[in-house]
CSV table of C-alpha atoms in Angstrom, one decimal:
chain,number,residue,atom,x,y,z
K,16,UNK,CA,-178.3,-175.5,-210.9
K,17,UNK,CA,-175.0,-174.4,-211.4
K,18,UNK,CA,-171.9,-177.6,-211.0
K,19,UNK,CA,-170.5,-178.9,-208.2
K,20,UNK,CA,-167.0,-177.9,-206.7
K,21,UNK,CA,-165.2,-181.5,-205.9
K,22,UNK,CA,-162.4,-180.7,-203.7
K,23,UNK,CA,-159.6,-183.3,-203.0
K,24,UNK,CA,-157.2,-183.7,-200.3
K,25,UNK,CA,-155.3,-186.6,-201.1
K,26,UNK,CA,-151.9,-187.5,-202.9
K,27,UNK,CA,-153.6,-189.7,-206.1
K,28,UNK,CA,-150.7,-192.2,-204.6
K,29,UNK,CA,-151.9,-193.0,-201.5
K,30,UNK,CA,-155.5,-192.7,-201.7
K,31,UNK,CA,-158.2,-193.4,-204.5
K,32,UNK,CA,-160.2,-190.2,-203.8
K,33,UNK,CA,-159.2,-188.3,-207.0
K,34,UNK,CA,-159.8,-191.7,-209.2
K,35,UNK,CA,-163.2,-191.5,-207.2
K,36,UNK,CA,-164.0,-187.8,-207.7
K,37,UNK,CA,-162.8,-187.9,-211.4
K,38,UNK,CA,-164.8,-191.1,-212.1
K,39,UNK,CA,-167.9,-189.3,-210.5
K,40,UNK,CA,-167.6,-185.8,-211.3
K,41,UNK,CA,-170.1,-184.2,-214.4
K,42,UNK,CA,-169.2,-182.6,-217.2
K,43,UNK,CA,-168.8,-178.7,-216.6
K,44,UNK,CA,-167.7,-179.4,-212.8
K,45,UNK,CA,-164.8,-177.8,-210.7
K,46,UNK,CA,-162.1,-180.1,-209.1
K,47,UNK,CA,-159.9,-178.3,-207.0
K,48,UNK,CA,-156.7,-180.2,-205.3
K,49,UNK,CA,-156.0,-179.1,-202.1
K,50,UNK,CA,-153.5,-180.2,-198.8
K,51,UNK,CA,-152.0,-183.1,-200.5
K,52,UNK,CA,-154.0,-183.2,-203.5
K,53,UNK,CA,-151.9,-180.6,-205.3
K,54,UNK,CA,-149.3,-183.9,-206.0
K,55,UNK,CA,-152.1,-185.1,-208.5
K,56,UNK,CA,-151.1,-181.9,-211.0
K,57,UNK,CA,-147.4,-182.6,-211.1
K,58,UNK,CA,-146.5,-182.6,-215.2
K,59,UNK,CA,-145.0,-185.9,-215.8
K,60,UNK,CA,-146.7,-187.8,-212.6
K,61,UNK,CA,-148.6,-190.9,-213.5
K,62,UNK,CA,-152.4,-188.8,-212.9
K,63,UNK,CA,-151.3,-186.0,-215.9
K,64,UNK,CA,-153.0,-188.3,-218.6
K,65,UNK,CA,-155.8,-188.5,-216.5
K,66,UNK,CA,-156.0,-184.8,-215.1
K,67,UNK,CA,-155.6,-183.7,-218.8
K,68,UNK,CA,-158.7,-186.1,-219.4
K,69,UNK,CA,-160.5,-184.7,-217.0
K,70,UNK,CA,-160.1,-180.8,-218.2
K,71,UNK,CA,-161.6,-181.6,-221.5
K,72,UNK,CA,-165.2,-181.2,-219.9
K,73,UNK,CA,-164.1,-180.0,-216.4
K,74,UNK,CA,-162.1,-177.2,-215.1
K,75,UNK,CA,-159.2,-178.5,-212.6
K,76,UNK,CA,-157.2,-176.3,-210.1
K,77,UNK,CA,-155.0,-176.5,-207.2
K,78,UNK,CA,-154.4,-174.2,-204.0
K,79,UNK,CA,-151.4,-172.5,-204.5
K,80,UNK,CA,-150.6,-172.1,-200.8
K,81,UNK,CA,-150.5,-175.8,-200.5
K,82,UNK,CA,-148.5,-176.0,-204.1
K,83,UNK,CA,-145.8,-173.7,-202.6
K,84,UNK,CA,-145.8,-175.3,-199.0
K,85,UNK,CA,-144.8,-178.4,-200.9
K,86,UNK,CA,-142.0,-177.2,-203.0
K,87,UNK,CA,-144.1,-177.2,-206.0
K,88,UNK,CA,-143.6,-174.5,-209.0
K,89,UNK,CA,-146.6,-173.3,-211.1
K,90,UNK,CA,-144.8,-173.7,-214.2
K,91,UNK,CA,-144.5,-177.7,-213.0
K,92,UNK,CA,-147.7,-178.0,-213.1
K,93,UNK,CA,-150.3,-179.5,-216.3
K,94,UNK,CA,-150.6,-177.9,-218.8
K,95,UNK,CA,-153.8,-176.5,-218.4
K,96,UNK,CA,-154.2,-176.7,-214.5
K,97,UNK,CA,-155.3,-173.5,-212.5
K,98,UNK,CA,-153.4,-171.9,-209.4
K,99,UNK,CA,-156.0,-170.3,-206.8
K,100,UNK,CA,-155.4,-168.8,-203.3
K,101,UNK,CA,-157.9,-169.1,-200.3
K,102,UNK,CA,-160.0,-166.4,-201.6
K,103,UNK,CA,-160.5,-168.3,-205.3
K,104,UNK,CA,-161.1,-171.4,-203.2
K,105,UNK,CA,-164.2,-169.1,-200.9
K,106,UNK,CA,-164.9,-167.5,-204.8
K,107,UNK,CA,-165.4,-171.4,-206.1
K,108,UNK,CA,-167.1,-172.2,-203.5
K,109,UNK,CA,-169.6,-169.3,-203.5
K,110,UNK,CA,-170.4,-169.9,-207.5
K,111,UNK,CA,-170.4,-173.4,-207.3
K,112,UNK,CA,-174.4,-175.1,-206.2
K,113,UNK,CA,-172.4,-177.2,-203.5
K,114,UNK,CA,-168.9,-178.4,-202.7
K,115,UNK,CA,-168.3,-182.1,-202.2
K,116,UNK,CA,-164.9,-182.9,-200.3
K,117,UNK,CA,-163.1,-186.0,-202.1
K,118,UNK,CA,-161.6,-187.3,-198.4
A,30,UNK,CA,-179.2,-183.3,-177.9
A,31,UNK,CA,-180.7,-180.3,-179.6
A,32,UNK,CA,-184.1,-180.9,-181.1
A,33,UNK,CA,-185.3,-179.9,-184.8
A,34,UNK,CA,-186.3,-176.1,-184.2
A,35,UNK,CA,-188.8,-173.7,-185.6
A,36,UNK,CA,-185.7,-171.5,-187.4
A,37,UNK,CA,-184.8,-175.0,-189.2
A,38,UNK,CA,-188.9,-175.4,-189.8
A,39,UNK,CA,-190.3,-175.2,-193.8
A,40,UNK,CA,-186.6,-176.0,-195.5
A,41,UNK,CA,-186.6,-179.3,-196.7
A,42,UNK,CA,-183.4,-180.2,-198.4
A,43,UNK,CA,-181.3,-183.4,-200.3
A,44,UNK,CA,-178.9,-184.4,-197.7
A,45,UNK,CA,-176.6,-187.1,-198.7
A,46,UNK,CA,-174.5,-189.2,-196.9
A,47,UNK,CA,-171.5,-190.1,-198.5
A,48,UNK,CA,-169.6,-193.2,-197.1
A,49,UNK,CA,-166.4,-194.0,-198.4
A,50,UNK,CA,-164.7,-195.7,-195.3
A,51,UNK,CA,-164.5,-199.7,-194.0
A,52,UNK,CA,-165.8,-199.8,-190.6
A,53,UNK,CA,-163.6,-200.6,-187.5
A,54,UNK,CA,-160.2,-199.7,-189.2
A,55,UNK,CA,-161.6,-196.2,-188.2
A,56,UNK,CA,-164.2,-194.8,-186.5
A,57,UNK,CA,-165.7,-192.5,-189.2
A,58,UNK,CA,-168.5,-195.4,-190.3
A,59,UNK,CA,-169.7,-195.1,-186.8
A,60,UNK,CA,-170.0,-191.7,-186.6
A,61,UNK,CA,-171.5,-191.1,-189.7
A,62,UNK,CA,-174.0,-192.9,-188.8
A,63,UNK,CA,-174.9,-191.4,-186.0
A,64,UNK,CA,-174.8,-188.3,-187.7
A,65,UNK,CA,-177.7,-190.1,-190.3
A,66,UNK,CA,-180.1,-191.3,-187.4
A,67,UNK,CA,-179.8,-187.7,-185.8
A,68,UNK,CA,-180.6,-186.1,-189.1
A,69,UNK,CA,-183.3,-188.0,-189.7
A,70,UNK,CA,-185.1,-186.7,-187.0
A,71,UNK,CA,-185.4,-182.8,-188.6
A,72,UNK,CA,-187.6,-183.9,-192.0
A,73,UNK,CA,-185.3,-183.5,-194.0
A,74,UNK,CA,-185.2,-185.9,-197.6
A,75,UNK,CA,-181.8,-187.9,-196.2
A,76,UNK,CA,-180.3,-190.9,-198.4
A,77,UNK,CA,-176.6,-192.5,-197.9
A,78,UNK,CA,-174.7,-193.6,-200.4
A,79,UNK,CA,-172.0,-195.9,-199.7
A,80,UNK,CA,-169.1,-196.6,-202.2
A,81,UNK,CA,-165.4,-197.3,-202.5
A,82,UNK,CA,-164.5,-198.9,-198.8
A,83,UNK,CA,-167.5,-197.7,-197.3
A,84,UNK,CA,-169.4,-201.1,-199.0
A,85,UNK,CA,-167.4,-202.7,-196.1
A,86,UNK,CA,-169.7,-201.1,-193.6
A,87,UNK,CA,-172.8,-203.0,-195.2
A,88,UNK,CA,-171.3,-206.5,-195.2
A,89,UNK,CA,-173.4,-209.1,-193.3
A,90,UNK,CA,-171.8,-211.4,-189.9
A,91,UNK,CA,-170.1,-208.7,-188.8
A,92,UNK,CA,-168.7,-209.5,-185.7
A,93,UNK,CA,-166.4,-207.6,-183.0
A,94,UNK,CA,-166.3,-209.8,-180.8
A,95,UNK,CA,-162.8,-210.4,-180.6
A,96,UNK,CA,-161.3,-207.1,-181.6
A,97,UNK,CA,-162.9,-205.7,-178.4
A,98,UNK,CA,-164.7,-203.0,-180.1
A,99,UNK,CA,-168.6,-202.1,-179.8
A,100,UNK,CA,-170.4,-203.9,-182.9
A,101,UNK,CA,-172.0,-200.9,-184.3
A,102,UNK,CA,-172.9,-203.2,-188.0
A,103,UNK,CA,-176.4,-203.9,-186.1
A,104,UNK,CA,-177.5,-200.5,-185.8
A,105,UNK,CA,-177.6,-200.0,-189.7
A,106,UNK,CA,-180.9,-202.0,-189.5
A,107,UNK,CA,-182.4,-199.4,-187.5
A,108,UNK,CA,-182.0,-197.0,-190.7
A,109,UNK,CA,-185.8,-198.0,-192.0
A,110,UNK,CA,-187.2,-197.3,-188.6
A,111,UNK,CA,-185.6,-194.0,-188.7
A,112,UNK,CA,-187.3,-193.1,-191.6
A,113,UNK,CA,-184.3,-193.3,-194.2
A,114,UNK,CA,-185.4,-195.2,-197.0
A,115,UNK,CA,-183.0,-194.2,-199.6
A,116,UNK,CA,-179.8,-196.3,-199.2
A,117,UNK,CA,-177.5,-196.6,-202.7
A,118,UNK,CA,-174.4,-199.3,-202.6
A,119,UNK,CA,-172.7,-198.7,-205.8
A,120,UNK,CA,-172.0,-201.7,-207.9
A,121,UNK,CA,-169.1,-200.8,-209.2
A,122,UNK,CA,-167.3,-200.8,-205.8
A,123,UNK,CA,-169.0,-203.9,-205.1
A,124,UNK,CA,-167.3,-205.8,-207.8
A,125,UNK,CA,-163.7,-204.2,-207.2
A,126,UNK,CA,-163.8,-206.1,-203.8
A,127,UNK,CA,-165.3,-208.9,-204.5
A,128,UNK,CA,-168.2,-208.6,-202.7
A,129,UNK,CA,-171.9,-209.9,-204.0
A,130,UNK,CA,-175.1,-208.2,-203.2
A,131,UNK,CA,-176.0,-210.7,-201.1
A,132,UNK,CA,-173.3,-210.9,-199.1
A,133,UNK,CA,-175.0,-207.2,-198.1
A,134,UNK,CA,-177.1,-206.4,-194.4
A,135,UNK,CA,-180.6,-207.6,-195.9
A,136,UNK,CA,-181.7,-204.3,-194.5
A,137,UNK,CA,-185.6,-203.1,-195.2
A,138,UNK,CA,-187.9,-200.3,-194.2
A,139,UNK,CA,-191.8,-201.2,-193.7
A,140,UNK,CA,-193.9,-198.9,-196.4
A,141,UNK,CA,-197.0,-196.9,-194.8
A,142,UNK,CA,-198.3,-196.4,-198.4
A,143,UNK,CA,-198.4,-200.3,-198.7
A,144,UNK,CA,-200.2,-201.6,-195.8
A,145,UNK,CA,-196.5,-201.3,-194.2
A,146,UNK,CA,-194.7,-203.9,-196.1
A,147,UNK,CA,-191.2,-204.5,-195.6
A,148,UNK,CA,-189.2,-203.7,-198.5
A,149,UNK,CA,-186.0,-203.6,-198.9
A,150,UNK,CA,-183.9,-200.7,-198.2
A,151,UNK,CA,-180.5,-201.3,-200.2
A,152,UNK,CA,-180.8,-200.1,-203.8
A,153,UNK,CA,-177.5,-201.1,-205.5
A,154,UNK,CA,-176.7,-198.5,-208.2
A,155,UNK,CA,-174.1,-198.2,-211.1
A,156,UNK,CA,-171.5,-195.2,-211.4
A,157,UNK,CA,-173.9,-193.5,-213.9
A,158,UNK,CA,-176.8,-193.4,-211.4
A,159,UNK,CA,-174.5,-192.4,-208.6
A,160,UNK,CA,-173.4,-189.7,-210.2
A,161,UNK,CA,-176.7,-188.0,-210.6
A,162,UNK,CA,-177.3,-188.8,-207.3
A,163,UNK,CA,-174.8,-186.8,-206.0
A,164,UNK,CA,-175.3,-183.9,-208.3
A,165,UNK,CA,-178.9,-184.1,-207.4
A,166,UNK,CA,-178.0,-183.5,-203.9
A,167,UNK,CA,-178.0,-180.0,-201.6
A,168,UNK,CA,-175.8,-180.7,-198.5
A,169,UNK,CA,-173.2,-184.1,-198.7
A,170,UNK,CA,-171.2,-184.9,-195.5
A,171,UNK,CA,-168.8,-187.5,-196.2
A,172,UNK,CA,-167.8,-190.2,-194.0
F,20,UNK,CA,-173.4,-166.0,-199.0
F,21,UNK,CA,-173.6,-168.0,-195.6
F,22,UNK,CA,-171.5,-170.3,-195.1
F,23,UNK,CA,-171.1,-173.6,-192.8
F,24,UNK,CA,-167.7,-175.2,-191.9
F,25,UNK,CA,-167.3,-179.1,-190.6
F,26,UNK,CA,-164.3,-179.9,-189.3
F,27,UNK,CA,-163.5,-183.3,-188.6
F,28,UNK,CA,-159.7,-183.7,-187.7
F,29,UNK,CA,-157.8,-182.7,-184.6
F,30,UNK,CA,-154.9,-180.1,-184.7
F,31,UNK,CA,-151.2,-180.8,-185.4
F,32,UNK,CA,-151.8,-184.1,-187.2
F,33,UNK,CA,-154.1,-183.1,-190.3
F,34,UNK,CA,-154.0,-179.8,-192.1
F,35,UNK,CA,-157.9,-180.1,-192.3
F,36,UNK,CA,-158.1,-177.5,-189.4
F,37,UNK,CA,-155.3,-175.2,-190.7
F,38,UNK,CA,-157.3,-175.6,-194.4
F,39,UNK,CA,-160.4,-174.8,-192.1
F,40,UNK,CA,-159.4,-171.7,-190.9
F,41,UNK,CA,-157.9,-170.4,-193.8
F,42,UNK,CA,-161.0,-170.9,-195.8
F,43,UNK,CA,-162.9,-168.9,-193.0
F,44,UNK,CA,-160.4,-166.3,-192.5
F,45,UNK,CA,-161.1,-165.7,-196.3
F,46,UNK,CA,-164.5,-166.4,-196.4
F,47,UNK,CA,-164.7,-163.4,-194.0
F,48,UNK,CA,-162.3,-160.9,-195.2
F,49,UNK,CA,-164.5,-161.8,-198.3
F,50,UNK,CA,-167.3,-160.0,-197.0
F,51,UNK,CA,-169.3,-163.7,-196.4
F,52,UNK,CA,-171.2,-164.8,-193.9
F,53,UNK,CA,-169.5,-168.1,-191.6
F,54,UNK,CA,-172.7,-169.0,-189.3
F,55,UNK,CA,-170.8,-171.9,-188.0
F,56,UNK,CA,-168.1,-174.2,-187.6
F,57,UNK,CA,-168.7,-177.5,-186.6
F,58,UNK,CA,-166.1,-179.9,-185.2
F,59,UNK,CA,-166.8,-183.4,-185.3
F,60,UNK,CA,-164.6,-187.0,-184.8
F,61,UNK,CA,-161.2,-185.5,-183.7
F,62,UNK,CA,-162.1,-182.6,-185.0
F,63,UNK,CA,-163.3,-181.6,-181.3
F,64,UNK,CA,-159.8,-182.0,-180.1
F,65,UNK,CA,-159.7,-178.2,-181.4
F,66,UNK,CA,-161.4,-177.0,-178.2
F,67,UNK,CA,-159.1,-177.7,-175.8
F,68,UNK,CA,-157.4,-175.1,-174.0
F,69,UNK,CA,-155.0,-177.5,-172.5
F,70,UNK,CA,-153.4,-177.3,-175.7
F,71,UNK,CA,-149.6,-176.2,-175.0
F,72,UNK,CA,-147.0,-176.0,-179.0
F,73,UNK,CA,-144.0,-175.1,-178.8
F,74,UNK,CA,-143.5,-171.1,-179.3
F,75,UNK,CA,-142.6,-170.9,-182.8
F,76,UNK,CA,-145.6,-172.4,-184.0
F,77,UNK,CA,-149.1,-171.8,-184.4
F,78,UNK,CA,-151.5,-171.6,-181.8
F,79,UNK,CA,-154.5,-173.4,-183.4
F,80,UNK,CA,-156.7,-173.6,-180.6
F,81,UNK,CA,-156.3,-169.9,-179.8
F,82,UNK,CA,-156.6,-168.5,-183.6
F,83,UNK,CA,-160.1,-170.5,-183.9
F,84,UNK,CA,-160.6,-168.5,-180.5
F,85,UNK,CA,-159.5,-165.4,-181.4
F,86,UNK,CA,-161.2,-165.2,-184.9
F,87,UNK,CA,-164.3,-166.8,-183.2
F,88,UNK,CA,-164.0,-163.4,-181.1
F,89,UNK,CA,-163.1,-160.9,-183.9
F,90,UNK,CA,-166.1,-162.4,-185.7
F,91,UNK,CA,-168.7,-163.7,-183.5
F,92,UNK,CA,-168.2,-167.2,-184.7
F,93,UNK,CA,-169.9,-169.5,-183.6
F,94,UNK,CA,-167.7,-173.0,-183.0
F,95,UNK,CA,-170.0,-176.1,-182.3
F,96,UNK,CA,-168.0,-178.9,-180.3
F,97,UNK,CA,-169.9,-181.6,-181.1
F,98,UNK,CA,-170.9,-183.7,-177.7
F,99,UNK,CA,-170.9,-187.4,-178.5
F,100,UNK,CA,-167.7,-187.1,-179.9
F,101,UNK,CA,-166.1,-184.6,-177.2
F,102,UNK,CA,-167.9,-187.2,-174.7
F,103,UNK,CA,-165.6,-190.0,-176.0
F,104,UNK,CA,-162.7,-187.5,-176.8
F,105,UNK,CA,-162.3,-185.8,-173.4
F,106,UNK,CA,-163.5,-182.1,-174.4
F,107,UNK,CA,-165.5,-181.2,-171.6
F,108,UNK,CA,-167.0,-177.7,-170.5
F,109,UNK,CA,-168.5,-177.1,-167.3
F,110,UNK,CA,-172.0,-178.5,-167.8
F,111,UNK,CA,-170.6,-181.5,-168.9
F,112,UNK,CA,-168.3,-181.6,-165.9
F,113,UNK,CA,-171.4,-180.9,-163.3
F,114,UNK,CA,-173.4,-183.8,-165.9
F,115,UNK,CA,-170.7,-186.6,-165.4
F,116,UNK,CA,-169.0,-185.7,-162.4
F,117,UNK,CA,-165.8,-184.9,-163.8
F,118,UNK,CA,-163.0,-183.2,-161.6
F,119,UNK,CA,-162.5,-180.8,-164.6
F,120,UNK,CA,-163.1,-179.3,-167.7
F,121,UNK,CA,-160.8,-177.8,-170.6
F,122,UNK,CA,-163.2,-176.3,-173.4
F,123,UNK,CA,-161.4,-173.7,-174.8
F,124,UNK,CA,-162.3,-169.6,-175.4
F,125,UNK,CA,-165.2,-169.3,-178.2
F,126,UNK,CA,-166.1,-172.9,-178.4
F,127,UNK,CA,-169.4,-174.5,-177.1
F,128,UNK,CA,-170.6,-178.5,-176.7
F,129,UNK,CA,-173.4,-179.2,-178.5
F,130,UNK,CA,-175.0,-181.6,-180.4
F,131,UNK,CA,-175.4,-183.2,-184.0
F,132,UNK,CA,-178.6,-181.7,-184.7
F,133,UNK,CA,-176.6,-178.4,-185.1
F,134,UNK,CA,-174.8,-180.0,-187.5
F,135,UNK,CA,-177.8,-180.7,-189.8
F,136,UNK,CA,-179.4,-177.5,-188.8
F,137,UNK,CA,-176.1,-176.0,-190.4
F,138,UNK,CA,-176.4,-177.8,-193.5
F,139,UNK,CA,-180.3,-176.9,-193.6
F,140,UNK,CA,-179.4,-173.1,-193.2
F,141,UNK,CA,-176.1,-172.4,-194.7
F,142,UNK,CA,-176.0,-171.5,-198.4
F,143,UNK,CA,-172.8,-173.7,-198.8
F,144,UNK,CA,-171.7,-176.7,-196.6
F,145,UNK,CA,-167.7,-177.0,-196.8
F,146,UNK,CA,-166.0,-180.1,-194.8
F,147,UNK,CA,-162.6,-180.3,-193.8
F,148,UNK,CA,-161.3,-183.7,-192.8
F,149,UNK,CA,-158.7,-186.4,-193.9
């Protein structure tokens, strides 16, 4: 069976659905932020040690949409942190055995 | 409400409930579960997890009494009659709130394959076992 | 791939149903398959057509409505929660004497069990909530 996509919609600042999802998530898994998720992947916020964890057996990304609606530049991201649109999100979706939304 | 239907008929698959919410702040708990008793009813292989806040929702003496709202704690113990027997609390959330095991619903099921025993129906597992539980899954809906 | 969609926050105060539809509008130009979109806990404040913004923004009712139509998409109102929510079509009406009803274009009330059939037939079960 193929890994799980995680998606999460909450800034790591209000809500401990990231620190859930990343404390829960198996090796080889995709965690994509979304809505106000994205605020996890800011380089220098208080999550990057923990994001940068996290991608050394999983594969994190955000939603660029939401990344751009919130004044966010890819090159402030992680290092390391993927930028997909709505079809990459469908895409993860589609190749991953099931999605599991970090609310 | 719609019955269980011949398309739905043969497919049996992992559902998981995922709960991650206190009760009465919000009226997701509630909800969820209603969502758990109705899916129960199409054969499926249904367990809940409940973790993070959602422990709240399994806390024994809950009473509504005087916040006005409908005391909806009382219908987790209908979960065994309903046929879900698969009901992990994980520990780890436990512990973060302070809250002991037995300060849980003592919530059982009665087990045909044992001259109907009651057993009971909380299994409280560690982040480890969690984890494989939710991998192990096919459909999560998350409360 | 078929898809399934829960929804289960009202419009104009979560993005969940803005994410929603995005994700199905691509799901479909994608060439998938989006057998149905469920709305649960506010969620089923979606299918009012009593909805009114303000001109310059975005009509979420009616672009569920109209892709619903474009697409043949099937948007599940779930009952229990449009029972305590207000969302009521004209069965519901006739069933609890109401004095009206407001379900919106390309929605239906039905009830959980189309949920779980959802997640029983769908090849992916994606949930959009807060």
């Amino acid at each position: 069976m193929s890994a799980i996509l995680h998606t999460v919609n909450k800034s790591p600042f209000e809500k401990n659905s990231l620190a859930t999802c990343l404390r829960l998530s198996l090796p080889g898994s995709h965690i994509l932020l979304i809505e106000d998720g994205v605020y996890a992947a800011i380089r220098g916020g208080s999550m990057s040690d923990d994001l940068k964890r996290a991608m050394s057996d999983r594969t994190v990304s955000v939603l660029g949409p939401d990344l751009r609606a919130r004044g966010i530049t890819e090159d402030g991201l992680v290092d390391g942190v993927g930028v997909v649109g709505y079809d990459g999100f469908v895409h993860l979706a589609a190749e991953s055995s099931k999605v599991q939304s970090w609310m | 409400m719609s019955e269980p239907d011949s398309q739905a008929g043969g497919t049996v698959k992992k559902f998981l409930y995922i709960n991650r919410r206190a009760p009465h702040g919000s009226n997701y708990a509630q909800e969820g579960l209603e969502v758990a008793l109705i899916g129960a009813a199409f054969d499926q292989d249904v367990a809940m997890a409940f973790l993070d806040d959602g422990v709240f929702q399994l806390k024994s003496n809950q009473d509504t009494a005087e916040i006005g709202t409908k005391n909806f704690s009382a219908t987790y113990r209908a979960l065994g009659d309903y046929d879900v027997k698969k009901v992990y609390v994980e520990r780890e959330s436990l512990e973060s709130r302070g809250i002991g095991e037995d300060e849980l619903m003592p919530l059982v099921y009665e087990d045909e394959d044992d001259d109907w025993e009651e057993k009971p129906l909380i299994s409280v597992v560690d982040e480890a076992e969690l984890r494989e539980i939710i991998d192990q899954a096919d459909v999560i809906l998350n409360f | 791939m078929k898809f399934a969609v829960v929804v289960n926050e009202g419009p104009y105060t979560h993005q969940a149903s803005d994410t929603a539809f995005q994700f199905v509008k691509a799901a479909l130009d994608g060439g998938h398959e989006v057998m149905r979109v469920f709305f649960y806990h506010d969620g089923v404040n979606n299918g009012t057509r009593l909805t009114t913004p303000p001109q310059d923004d975005r009509n979420i009712v009616n672009r569920w409505a109209e892709l619903a139509s474009q697409h043949e998409l099937d948007l599940v109102v779930c009952v229990a929660a449009a029972q305590r929510r207000g969302i009521v079509d004209p069965d519901e009406q006739k069933r609890n004497s109401k004095d009206a009803n407001n379900i919106a274009d390309g929605f239906r009330i039905s009830g959980l069990g189309q949920l779980i059939e959802a997640g029983i037939q769908a090849d992916r079960l994606v949930s959009f909530g807060d």
